[in-house]
């Protein structure tokens, strides 16, 4: 099972979390997010096996592509209403695409017809995009039958790992607010617990 730590911002904290060798680390380019890294942020060097993920909401394709080169990420996570045209444009630049879907009911995972590399299922809570610290009803995903692997997010912590691993089609667990001391600052003790139990 792969794992991702999202919402990184503090350079010292990034280095410490990277030393735990998650498969992915997420960096948020969404101005209204308390974990926003800023337009001039450049991702520091990460371990070879850790992929940097740029997280966006309805950002222009040109901006995402430009930032991918400037800030050094190879994976893009889309949390808005982006369509297949955006996914195709990012694929054409050699970027891997994760398409996030906010989930409140089974209807939210039915009829998915985009072709990202991965989906990401997170908890729907008003207009909030990720980082809710709350989980949705995972039984909804037992009927997931699309041949696209997915990341699971929303209130994940060390105690929920074993249950989450049993879900069909899952490929990675995405941790954020449950590991935090404050927005963007991860608790290294909790991160190490994930590393040991994943």
PDB file of N, CA and C in Angstrom, residues 93-185:
ATOM      1  N   UNK A  93       2.056  16.777 -21.356  1.00  0.00           N
ATOM      2  CA  UNK A  93       3.288  17.337 -20.784  1.00  0.00           C
ATOM      3  C   UNK A  93       4.047  16.316 -19.938  1.00  0.00           C
ATOM      4  N   UNK A  94       3.559  15.070 -19.949  1.00  0.00           N
ATOM      5  CA  UNK A  94       4.233  14.016 -19.202  1.00  0.00           C
ATOM      6  C   UNK A  94       3.897  13.974 -17.726  1.00  0.00           C
ATOM      7  N   UNK A  95       2.831  14.677 -17.332  1.00  0.00           N
ATOM      8  CA  UNK A  95       2.434  14.719 -15.927  1.00  0.00           C
ATOM      9  C   UNK A  95       1.437  13.611 -15.604  1.00  0.00           C
ATOM     10  N   UNK A  96       1.546  13.055 -14.418  1.00  0.00           N
ATOM     11  CA  UNK A  96       0.578  12.086 -13.904  1.00  0.00           C
ATOM     12  C   UNK A  96      -0.560  12.862 -13.258  1.00  0.00           C
ATOM     13  N   UNK A  97      -1.800  12.415 -13.463  1.00  0.00           N
ATOM     14  CA  UNK A  97      -2.959  13.168 -12.975  1.00  0.00           C
ATOM     15  C   UNK A  97      -3.791  12.353 -11.990  1.00  0.00           C
ATOM     16  N   UNK A  98      -4.039  12.959 -10.838  1.00  0.00           N
ATOM     17  CA  UNK A  98      -4.964  12.429  -9.833  1.00  0.00           C
ATOM     18  C   UNK A  98      -6.184  13.338  -9.840  1.00  0.00           C
ATOM     19  N   UNK A  99      -7.370  12.787 -10.066  1.00  0.00           N
ATOM     20  CA  UNK A  99      -8.602  13.599 -10.060  1.00  0.00           C
ATOM     21  C   UNK A  99      -9.371  13.332  -8.783  1.00  0.00           C
ATOM     22  N   UNK A 100      -9.519  14.369  -7.976  1.00  0.00           N
ATOM     23  CA  UNK A 100     -10.222  14.235  -6.703  1.00  0.00           C
ATOM     24  C   UNK A 100     -11.731  14.314  -6.898  1.00  0.00           C
ATOM     25  N   UNK A 101     -12.439  13.511  -6.115  1.00  0.00           N
ATOM     26  CA  UNK A 101     -13.900  13.502  -6.106  1.00  0.00           C
ATOM     27  C   UNK A 101     -14.345  13.619  -4.652  1.00  0.00           C
ATOM     28  N   UNK A 102     -15.149  14.641  -4.362  1.00  0.00           N
ATOM     29  CA  UNK A 102     -15.682  14.803  -3.010  1.00  0.00           C
ATOM     30  C   UNK A 102     -16.893  13.900  -2.845  1.00  0.00           C
ATOM     31  N   UNK A 103     -16.898  13.105  -1.774  1.00  0.00           N
ATOM     32  CA  UNK A 103     -17.909  12.057  -1.611  1.00  0.00           C
ATOM     33  C   UNK A 103     -18.779  12.306  -0.383  1.00  0.00           C
ATOM     34  N   UNK A 104     -20.086  12.305  -0.616  1.00  0.00           N
ATOM     35  CA  UNK A 104     -21.050  12.349   0.485  1.00  0.00           C
ATOM     36  C   UNK A 104     -22.009  11.173   0.404  1.00  0.00           C
ATOM     37  N   UNK A 105     -22.222  10.664  -0.821  1.00  0.00           N
ATOM     38  CA  UNK A 105     -23.140   9.543  -1.017  1.00  0.00           C
ATOM     39  C   UNK A 105     -22.665   8.705  -2.189  1.00  0.00           C
ATOM     40  N   UNK A 106     -23.325   7.562  -2.400  1.00  0.00           N
ATOM     41  CA  UNK A 106     -22.944   6.655  -3.487  1.00  0.00           C
ATOM     42  C   UNK A 106     -23.053   7.326  -4.850  1.00  0.00           C
ATOM     43  N   UNK A 107     -23.933   8.308  -4.970  1.00  0.00           N
ATOM     44  CA  UNK A 107     -24.105   9.000  -6.248  1.00  0.00           C
ATOM     45  C   UNK A 107     -22.814   9.686  -6.704  1.00  0.00           C
ATOM     46  N   UNK A 108     -21.988  10.065  -5.746  1.00  0.00           N
ATOM     47  CA  UNK A 108     -20.760  10.789  -6.083  1.00  0.00           C
ATOM     48  C   UNK A 108     -19.708   9.911  -6.750  1.00  0.00           C
ATOM     49  N   UNK A 109     -19.816   8.589  -6.614  1.00  0.00           N
ATOM     50  CA  UNK A 109     -18.833   7.699  -7.241  1.00  0.00           C
ATOM     51  C   UNK A 109     -19.432   6.907  -8.402  1.00  0.00           C
ATOM     52  N   UNK A 110     -20.689   7.202  -8.728  1.00  0.00           N
ATOM     53  CA  UNK A 110     -21.321   6.555  -9.883  1.00  0.00           C
ATOM     54  C   UNK A 110     -21.134   7.433 -11.120  1.00  0.00           C
ATOM     55  N   UNK A 111     -21.004   6.805 -12.243  1.00  0.00           N
ATOM     56  CA  UNK A 111     -20.941   7.549 -13.497  1.00  0.00           C
ATOM     57  C   UNK A 111     -19.662   8.335 -13.713  1.00  0.00           C
ATOM     58  N   UNK A 112     -18.601   7.971 -13.020  1.00  0.00           N
ATOM     59  CA  UNK A 112     -17.321   8.643 -13.252  1.00  0.00           C
ATOM     60  C   UNK A 112     -16.812   8.252 -14.636  1.00  0.00           C
ATOM     61  N   UNK A 113     -16.573   9.241 -15.480  1.00  0.00           N
ATOM     62  CA  UNK A 113     -16.209   8.918 -16.867  1.00  0.00           C
ATOM     63  C   UNK A 113     -14.923   9.585 -17.341  1.00  0.00           C
ATOM     64  N   UNK A 114     -14.187  10.207 -16.425  1.00  0.00           N
ATOM     65  CA  UNK A 114     -12.901  10.785 -16.805  1.00  0.00           C
ATOM     66  C   UNK A 114     -11.825   9.703 -16.803  1.00  0.00           C
ATOM     67  N   UNK A 115     -10.686  10.017 -17.397  1.00  0.00           N
ATOM     68  CA  UNK A 115      -9.592   9.049 -17.497  1.00  0.00           C
ATOM     69  C   UNK A 115      -8.296   9.617 -16.905  1.00  0.00           C
ATOM     70  N   UNK A 116      -8.310   9.907 -15.605  1.00  0.00           N
ATOM     71  CA  UNK A 116      -7.055  10.282 -14.957  1.00  0.00           C
ATOM     72  C   UNK A 116      -6.223   9.024 -14.720  1.00  0.00           C
ATOM     73  N   UNK A 117      -5.030   9.197 -14.209  1.00  0.00           N
ATOM     74  CA  UNK A 117      -4.228   8.032 -13.827  1.00  0.00           C
ATOM     75  C   UNK A 117      -4.767   7.413 -12.546  1.00  0.00           C
ATOM     76  N   UNK A 118      -5.286   8.278 -11.679  1.00  0.00           N
ATOM     77  CA  UNK A 118      -5.871   7.851 -10.405  1.00  0.00           C
ATOM     78  C   UNK A 118      -7.044   8.766 -10.073  1.00  0.00           C
ATOM     79  N   UNK A 119      -8.008   8.213  -9.367  1.00  0.00           N
ATOM     80  CA  UNK A 119      -8.991   9.050  -8.677  1.00  0.00           C
ATOM     81  C   UNK A 119      -8.525   9.215  -7.237  1.00  0.00           C
ATOM     82  N   UNK A 120      -9.061  10.208  -6.566  1.00  0.00           N
ATOM     83  CA  UNK A 120      -8.871  10.379  -5.134  1.00  0.00           C
ATOM     84  C   UNK A 120     -10.235  10.677  -4.534  1.00  0.00           C
ATOM     85  N   UNK A 121     -10.651   9.873  -3.574  1.00  0.00           N
ATOM     86  CA  UNK A 121     -11.943  10.069  -2.924  1.00  0.00           C
ATOM     87  C   UNK A 121     -11.738  10.698  -1.557  1.00  0.00           C
ATOM     88  N   UNK A 122     -12.377  11.851  -1.369  1.00  0.00           N
ATOM     89  CA  UNK A 122     -12.240  12.616  -0.136  1.00  0.00           C
ATOM     90  C   UNK A 122     -13.629  12.964   0.377  1.00  0.00           C
ATOM     91  N   UNK A 123     -13.694  13.463   1.589  1.00  0.00           N
ATOM     92  CA  UNK A 123     -14.966  13.770   2.231  1.00  0.00           C
ATOM     93  C   UNK A 123     -15.535  15.093   1.734  1.00  0.00           C
ATOM     94  N   UNK A 124     -16.801  15.081   1.334  1.00  0.00           N
ATOM     95  CA  UNK A 124     -17.476  16.308   0.927  1.00  0.00           C
ATOM     96  C   UNK A 124     -17.972  17.035   2.170  1.00  0.00           C
ATOM     97  N   UNK A 125     -17.560  18.286   2.306  1.00  0.00           N
ATOM     98  CA  UNK A 125     -17.989  19.102   3.447  1.00  0.00           C
ATOM     99  C   UNK A 125     -18.130  20.545   2.994  1.00  0.00           C
ATOM    100  N   UNK A 126     -19.354  20.919   2.620  1.00  0.00           N
ATOM    101  CA  UNK A 126     -19.587  22.271   2.128  1.00  0.00           C
ATOM    102  C   UNK A 126     -18.719  22.552   0.916  1.00  0.00           C
ATOM    103  N   UNK A 127     -18.078  23.709   0.925  1.00  0.00           N
ATOM    104  CA  UNK A 127     -17.201  24.084  -0.187  1.00  0.00           C
ATOM    105  C   UNK A 127     -15.739  23.797   0.115  1.00  0.00           C
ATOM    106  N   UNK A 128     -15.479  23.148   1.250  1.00  0.00           N
ATOM    107  CA  UNK A 128     -14.095  22.866   1.642  1.00  0.00           C
ATOM    108  C   UNK A 128     -13.482  21.818   0.719  1.00  0.00           C
ATOM    109  N   UNK A 129     -12.255  22.076   0.296  1.00  0.00           N
ATOM    110  CA  UNK A 129     -11.543  21.175  -0.613  1.00  0.00           C
ATOM    111  C   UNK A 129     -10.440  20.465   0.157  1.00  0.00           C
ATOM    112  N   UNK A 130     -10.728  19.244   0.612  1.00  0.00           N
ATOM    113  CA  UNK A 130      -9.730  18.458   1.336  1.00  0.00           C
ATOM    114  C   UNK A 130      -9.438  19.011   2.712  1.00  0.00           C
ATOM    115  N   UNK A 131      -8.675  18.236   3.482  1.00  0.00           N
ATOM    116  CA  UNK A 131      -8.257  18.681   4.803  1.00  0.00           C
ATOM    117  C   UNK A 131      -9.380  18.834   5.803  1.00  0.00           C
ATOM    118  N   UNK A 132     -10.467  18.075   5.619  1.00  0.00           N
ATOM    119  CA  UNK A 132     -11.607  18.200   6.533  1.00  0.00           C
ATOM    120  C   UNK A 132     -11.357  17.506   7.864  1.00  0.00           C
ATOM    121  N   UNK A 133     -10.489  16.491   7.850  1.00  0.00           N
ATOM    122  CA  UNK A 133     -10.276  15.709   9.066  1.00  0.00           C
ATOM    123  C   UNK A 133     -11.410  14.749   9.353  1.00  0.00           C
ATOM    124  N   UNK A 134     -12.332  14.613   8.401  1.00  0.00           N
ATOM    125  CA  UNK A 134     -13.495  13.748   8.582  1.00  0.00           C
ATOM    126  C   UNK A 134     -13.532  12.684   7.495  1.00  0.00           C
ATOM    127  N   UNK A 135     -14.014  11.509   7.840  1.00  0.00           N
ATOM    128  CA  UNK A 135     -14.141  10.443   6.857  1.00  0.00           C
ATOM    129  C   UNK A 135     -15.586  10.301   6.412  1.00  0.00           C
ATOM    130  N   UNK A 136     -15.748   9.842   5.178  1.00  0.00           N
ATOM    131  CA  UNK A 136     -17.083   9.540   4.667  1.00  0.00           C
ATOM    132  C   UNK A 136     -17.357   8.058   4.869  1.00  0.00           C
ATOM    133  N   UNK A 137     -18.521   7.617   4.459  1.00  0.00           N
ATOM    134  CA  UNK A 137     -18.909   6.215   4.605  1.00  0.00           C
ATOM    135  C   UNK A 137     -18.168   5.372   3.560  1.00  0.00           C
ATOM    136  N   UNK A 138     -17.123   4.692   3.993  1.00  0.00           N
ATOM    137  CA  UNK A 138     -16.295   3.931   3.054  1.00  0.00           C
ATOM    138  C   UNK A 138     -17.032   2.769   2.406  1.00  0.00           C
ATOM    139  N   UNK A 139     -18.134   2.340   2.969  1.00  0.00           N
ATOM    140  CA  UNK A 139     -18.880   1.230   2.357  1.00  0.00           C
ATOM    141  C   UNK A 139     -19.357   1.604   0.954  1.00  0.00           C
ATOM    142  N   UNK A 140     -19.455   2.903   0.685  1.00  0.00           N
ATOM    143  CA  UNK A 140     -19.814   3.380  -0.650  1.00  0.00           C
ATOM    144  C   UNK A 140     -18.843   2.829  -1.693  1.00  0.00           C
ATOM    145  N   UNK A 141     -17.581   2.681  -1.328  1.00  0.00           N
ATOM    146  CA  UNK A 141     -16.546   2.280  -2.284  1.00  0.00           C
ATOM    147  C   UNK A 141     -16.520   0.785  -2.563  1.00  0.00           C
ATOM    148  N   UNK A 142     -17.285   0.012  -1.820  1.00  0.00           N
ATOM    149  CA  UNK A 142     -17.303  -1.434  -2.062  1.00  0.00           C
ATOM    150  C   UNK A 142     -17.899  -1.774  -3.420  1.00  0.00           C
ATOM    151  N   UNK A 143     -18.666  -0.840  -3.969  1.00  0.00           N
ATOM    152  CA  UNK A 143     -19.267  -1.060  -5.281  1.00  0.00           C
ATOM    153  C   UNK A 143     -18.447  -0.423  -6.406  1.00  0.00           C
ATOM    154  N   UNK A 144     -17.284   0.126  -6.076  1.00  0.00           N
ATOM    155  CA  UNK A 144     -16.446   0.776  -7.090  1.00  0.00           C
ATOM    156  C   UNK A 144     -15.942  -0.272  -8.080  1.00  0.00           C
ATOM    157  N   UNK A 145     -16.247  -0.085  -9.358  1.00  0.00           N
ATOM    158  CA  UNK A 145     -15.917  -1.115 -10.349  1.00  0.00           C
ATOM    159  C   UNK A 145     -15.133  -0.575 -11.538  1.00  0.00           C
ATOM    160  N   UNK A 146     -14.675   0.651 -11.452  1.00  0.00           N
ATOM    161  CA  UNK A 146     -13.914   1.252 -12.548  1.00  0.00           C
ATOM    162  C   UNK A 146     -12.460   0.789 -12.473  1.00  0.00           C
ATOM    163  N   UNK A 147     -11.871   0.544 -13.624  1.00  0.00           N
ATOM    164  CA  UNK A 147     -10.499   0.027 -13.663  1.00  0.00           C
ATOM    165  C   UNK A 147      -9.465   1.158 -13.588  1.00  0.00           C
ATOM    166  N   UNK A 148      -9.668   2.055 -12.638  1.00  0.00           N
ATOM    167  CA  UNK A 148      -8.714   3.128 -12.354  1.00  0.00           C
ATOM    168  C   UNK A 148      -8.460   3.097 -10.854  1.00  0.00           C
ATOM    169  N   UNK A 149      -7.231   2.868 -10.424  1.00  0.00           N
ATOM    170  CA  UNK A 149      -6.954   2.801  -8.983  1.00  0.00           C
ATOM    171  C   UNK A 149      -7.191   4.155  -8.319  1.00  0.00           C
ATOM    172  N   UNK A 150      -7.380   4.130  -7.010  1.00  0.00           N
ATOM    173  CA  UNK A 150      -7.679   5.396  -6.326  1.00  0.00           C
ATOM    174  C   UNK A 150      -6.919   5.557  -5.016  1.00  0.00           C
ATOM    175  N   UNK A 151      -6.775   6.822  -4.652  1.00  0.00           N
ATOM    176  CA  UNK A 151      -6.271   7.232  -3.349  1.00  0.00           C
ATOM    177  C   UNK A 151      -7.483   7.450  -2.447  1.00  0.00           C
ATOM    178  N   UNK A 152      -7.341   7.143  -1.172  1.00  0.00           N
ATOM    179  CA  UNK A 152      -8.393   7.414  -0.194  1.00  0.00           C
ATOM    180  C   UNK A 152      -7.909   8.508   0.743  1.00  0.00           C
ATOM    181  N   UNK A 153      -8.752   9.525   0.942  1.00  0.00           N
ATOM    182  CA  UNK A 153      -8.431  10.628   1.841  1.00  0.00           C
ATOM    183  C   UNK A 153      -9.642  10.910   2.726  1.00  0.00           C
ATOM    184  N   UNK A 154      -9.427  11.749   3.720  1.00  0.00           N
ATOM    185  CA  UNK A 154     -10.534  12.157   4.588  1.00  0.00           C
ATOM    186  C   UNK A 154     -10.461  11.535   5.963  1.00  0.00           C
ATOM    187  N   UNK A 155      -9.817  12.219   6.894  1.00  0.00           N
ATOM    188  CA  UNK A 155      -9.788  11.765   8.283  1.00  0.00           C
ATOM    189  C   UNK A 155      -8.971  10.517   8.532  1.00  0.00           C
ATOM    190  N   UNK A 156      -8.010  10.236   7.669  1.00  0.00           N
ATOM    191  CA  UNK A 156      -7.184   9.038   7.862  1.00  0.00           C
ATOM    192  C   UNK A 156      -6.145   9.253   8.952  1.00  0.00           C
ATOM    193  N   UNK A 157      -5.960   8.217   9.765  1.00  0.00           N
ATOM    194  CA  UNK A 157      -4.888   8.207  10.757  1.00  0.00           C
ATOM    195  C   UNK A 157      -4.378   6.776  10.896  1.00  0.00           C
ATOM    196  N   UNK A 158      -3.446   6.563  11.804  1.00  0.00           N
ATOM    197  CA  UNK A 158      -2.836   5.241  11.958  1.00  0.00           C
ATOM    198  C   UNK A 158      -3.876   4.171  12.260  1.00  0.00           C
ATOM    199  N   UNK A 159      -4.891   4.522  13.047  1.00  0.00           N
ATOM    200  CA  UNK A 159      -5.892   3.543  13.475  1.00  0.00           C
ATOM    201  C   UNK A 159      -6.783   3.059  12.332  1.00  0.00           C
ATOM    202  N   UNK A 160      -6.859   3.812  11.246  1.00  0.00           N
ATOM    203  CA  UNK A 160      -7.767   3.443  10.155  1.00  0.00           C
ATOM    204  C   UNK A 160      -7.079   2.716   9.008  1.00  0.00           C
ATOM    205  N   UNK A 161      -5.775   2.484   9.116  1.00  0.00           N
ATOM    206  CA  UNK A 161      -5.020   1.902   8.005  1.00  0.00           C
ATOM    207  C   UNK A 161      -5.528   0.519   7.616  1.00  0.00           C
ATOM    208  N   UNK A 162      -5.660  -0.378   8.571  1.00  0.00           N
ATOM    209  CA  UNK A 162      -6.024  -1.758   8.243  1.00  0.00           C
ATOM    210  C   UNK A 162      -7.396  -1.846   7.599  1.00  0.00           C
ATOM    211  N   UNK A 163      -8.351  -1.078   8.110  1.00  0.00           N
ATOM    212  CA  UNK A 163      -9.692  -1.078   7.510  1.00  0.00           C
ATOM    213  C   UNK A 163      -9.638  -0.552   6.084  1.00  0.00           C
ATOM    214  N   UNK A 164      -8.897   0.518   5.864  1.00  0.00           N
ATOM    215  CA  UNK A 164      -8.821   1.125   4.539  1.00  0.00           C
ATOM    216  C   UNK A 164      -8.181   0.187   3.522  1.00  0.00           C
ATOM    217  N   UNK A 165      -7.209  -0.594   3.945  1.00  0.00           N
ATOM    218  CA  UNK A 165      -6.514  -1.511   3.038  1.00  0.00           C
ATOM    219  C   UNK A 165      -7.444  -2.555   2.420  1.00  0.00           C
ATOM    220  N   UNK A 166      -8.569  -2.816   3.052  1.00  0.00           N
ATOM    221  CA  UNK A 166      -9.476  -3.865   2.578  1.00  0.00           C
ATOM    222  C   UNK A 166     -10.381  -3.400   1.442  1.00  0.00           C
ATOM    223  N   UNK A 167     -10.389  -2.114   1.156  1.00  0.00           N
ATOM    224  CA  UNK A 167     -11.291  -1.595   0.126  1.00  0.00           C
ATOM    225  C   UNK A 167     -10.827  -2.013  -1.267  1.00  0.00           C
ATOM    226  N   UNK A 168     -11.764  -2.423  -2.136  1.00  0.00           N
ATOM    227  CA  UNK A 168     -11.384  -2.842  -3.488  1.00  0.00           C
ATOM    228  C   UNK A 168     -10.911  -1.657  -4.322  1.00  0.00           C
ATOM    229  N   UNK A 169      -9.850  -1.867  -5.088  1.00  0.00           N
ATOM    230  CA  UNK A 169      -9.380  -0.839  -6.010  1.00  0.00           C
ATOM    231  C   UNK A 169      -8.462   0.207  -5.413  1.00  0.00           C
ATOM    232  N   UNK A 170      -8.295   0.189  -4.105  1.00  0.00           N
ATOM    233  CA  UNK A 170      -7.478   1.218  -3.455  1.00  0.00           C
ATOM    234  C   UNK A 170      -5.995   0.987  -3.736  1.00  0.00           C
ATOM    235  N   UNK A 171      -5.246   2.072  -3.938  1.00  0.00           N
ATOM    236  CA  UNK A 171      -3.804   1.923  -4.179  1.00  0.00           C
ATOM    237  C   UNK A 171      -2.966   2.765  -3.231  1.00  0.00           C
ATOM    238  N   UNK A 172      -3.581   3.780  -2.594  1.00  0.00           N
ATOM    239  CA  UNK A 172      -2.787   4.649  -1.722  1.00  0.00           C
ATOM    240  C   UNK A 172      -3.672   5.325  -0.684  1.00  0.00           C
ATOM    241  N   UNK A 173      -3.075   5.611   0.463  1.00  0.00           N
ATOM    242  CA  UNK A 173      -3.749   6.341   1.536  1.00  0.00           C
ATOM    243  C   UNK A 173      -3.154   7.742   1.608  1.00  0.00           C
ATOM    244  N   UNK A 174      -4.037   8.733   1.718  1.00  0.00           N
ATOM    245  CA  UNK A 174      -3.631  10.136   1.677  1.00  0.00           C
ATOM    246  C   UNK A 174      -3.895  10.778   3.041  1.00  0.00           C
ATOM    247  N   UNK A 175      -2.822  11.112   3.735  1.00  0.00           N
ATOM    248  CA  UNK A 175      -2.926  11.666   5.090  1.00  0.00           C
ATOM    249  C   UNK A 175      -2.679  13.169   5.069  1.00  0.00           C
ATOM    250  N   UNK A 176      -3.465  13.886   5.887  1.00  0.00           N
ATOM    251  CA  UNK A 176      -3.266  15.325   5.958  1.00  0.00           C
ATOM    252  C   UNK A 176      -3.537  15.825   7.375  1.00  0.00           C
ATOM    253  N   UNK A 177      -4.748  16.313   7.607  1.00  0.00           N
ATOM    254  CA  UNK A 177      -5.018  17.062   8.843  1.00  0.00           C
ATOM    255  C   UNK A 177      -4.897  16.239  10.123  1.00  0.00           C
ATOM    256  N   UNK A 178      -5.155  14.944  10.060  1.00  0.00           N
ATOM    257  CA  UNK A 178      -5.060  14.118  11.270  1.00  0.00           C
ATOM    258  C   UNK A 178      -3.612  13.947  11.752  1.00  0.00           C
ATOM    259  N   UNK A 179      -2.661  14.328  10.912  1.00  0.00           N
ATOM    260  CA  UNK A 179      -1.252  14.225  11.298  1.00  0.00           C
ATOM    261  C   UNK A 179      -0.676  15.571  11.727  1.00  0.00           C
ATOM    262  N   UNK A 180      -1.517  16.609  11.807  1.00  0.00           N
ATOM    263  CA  UNK A 180      -0.994  17.957  11.959  1.00  0.00           C
ATOM    264  C   UNK A 180      -0.939  18.478  13.392  1.00  0.00           C
ATOM    265  N   UNK A 181       0.081  19.295  13.615  1.00  0.00           N
ATOM    266  CA  UNK A 181       0.172  20.115  14.824  1.00  0.00           C
ATOM    267  C   UNK A 181      -0.558  21.433  14.578  1.00  0.00           C
ATOM    268  N   UNK A 182      -0.468  21.923  13.346  1.00  0.00           N
ATOM    269  CA  UNK A 182      -1.182  23.104  12.863  1.00  0.00           C
ATOM    270  C   UNK A 182      -1.218  22.985  11.346  1.00  0.00           C
ATOM    271  N   UNK A 183      -2.073  23.759  10.644  1.00  0.00           N
ATOM    272  CA  UNK A 183      -2.158  23.594   9.192  1.00  0.00           C
ATOM    273  C   UNK A 183      -0.798  23.703   8.501  1.00  0.00           C
ATOM    274  N   UNK A 184      -0.435  22.628   7.796  1.00  0.00           N
ATOM    275  CA  UNK A 184       0.823  22.592   7.066  1.00  0.00           C
ATOM    276  C   UNK A 184       2.009  22.077   7.853  1.00  0.00           C
ATOM    277  N   UNK A 185       1.833  21.833   9.153  1.00  0.00           N
ATOM    278  CA  UNK A 185       2.934  21.360   9.995  1.00  0.00           C
ATOM    279  C   UNK A 185       2.590  19.983  10.553  1.00  0.00           C
TER     280      UNK A 185
END
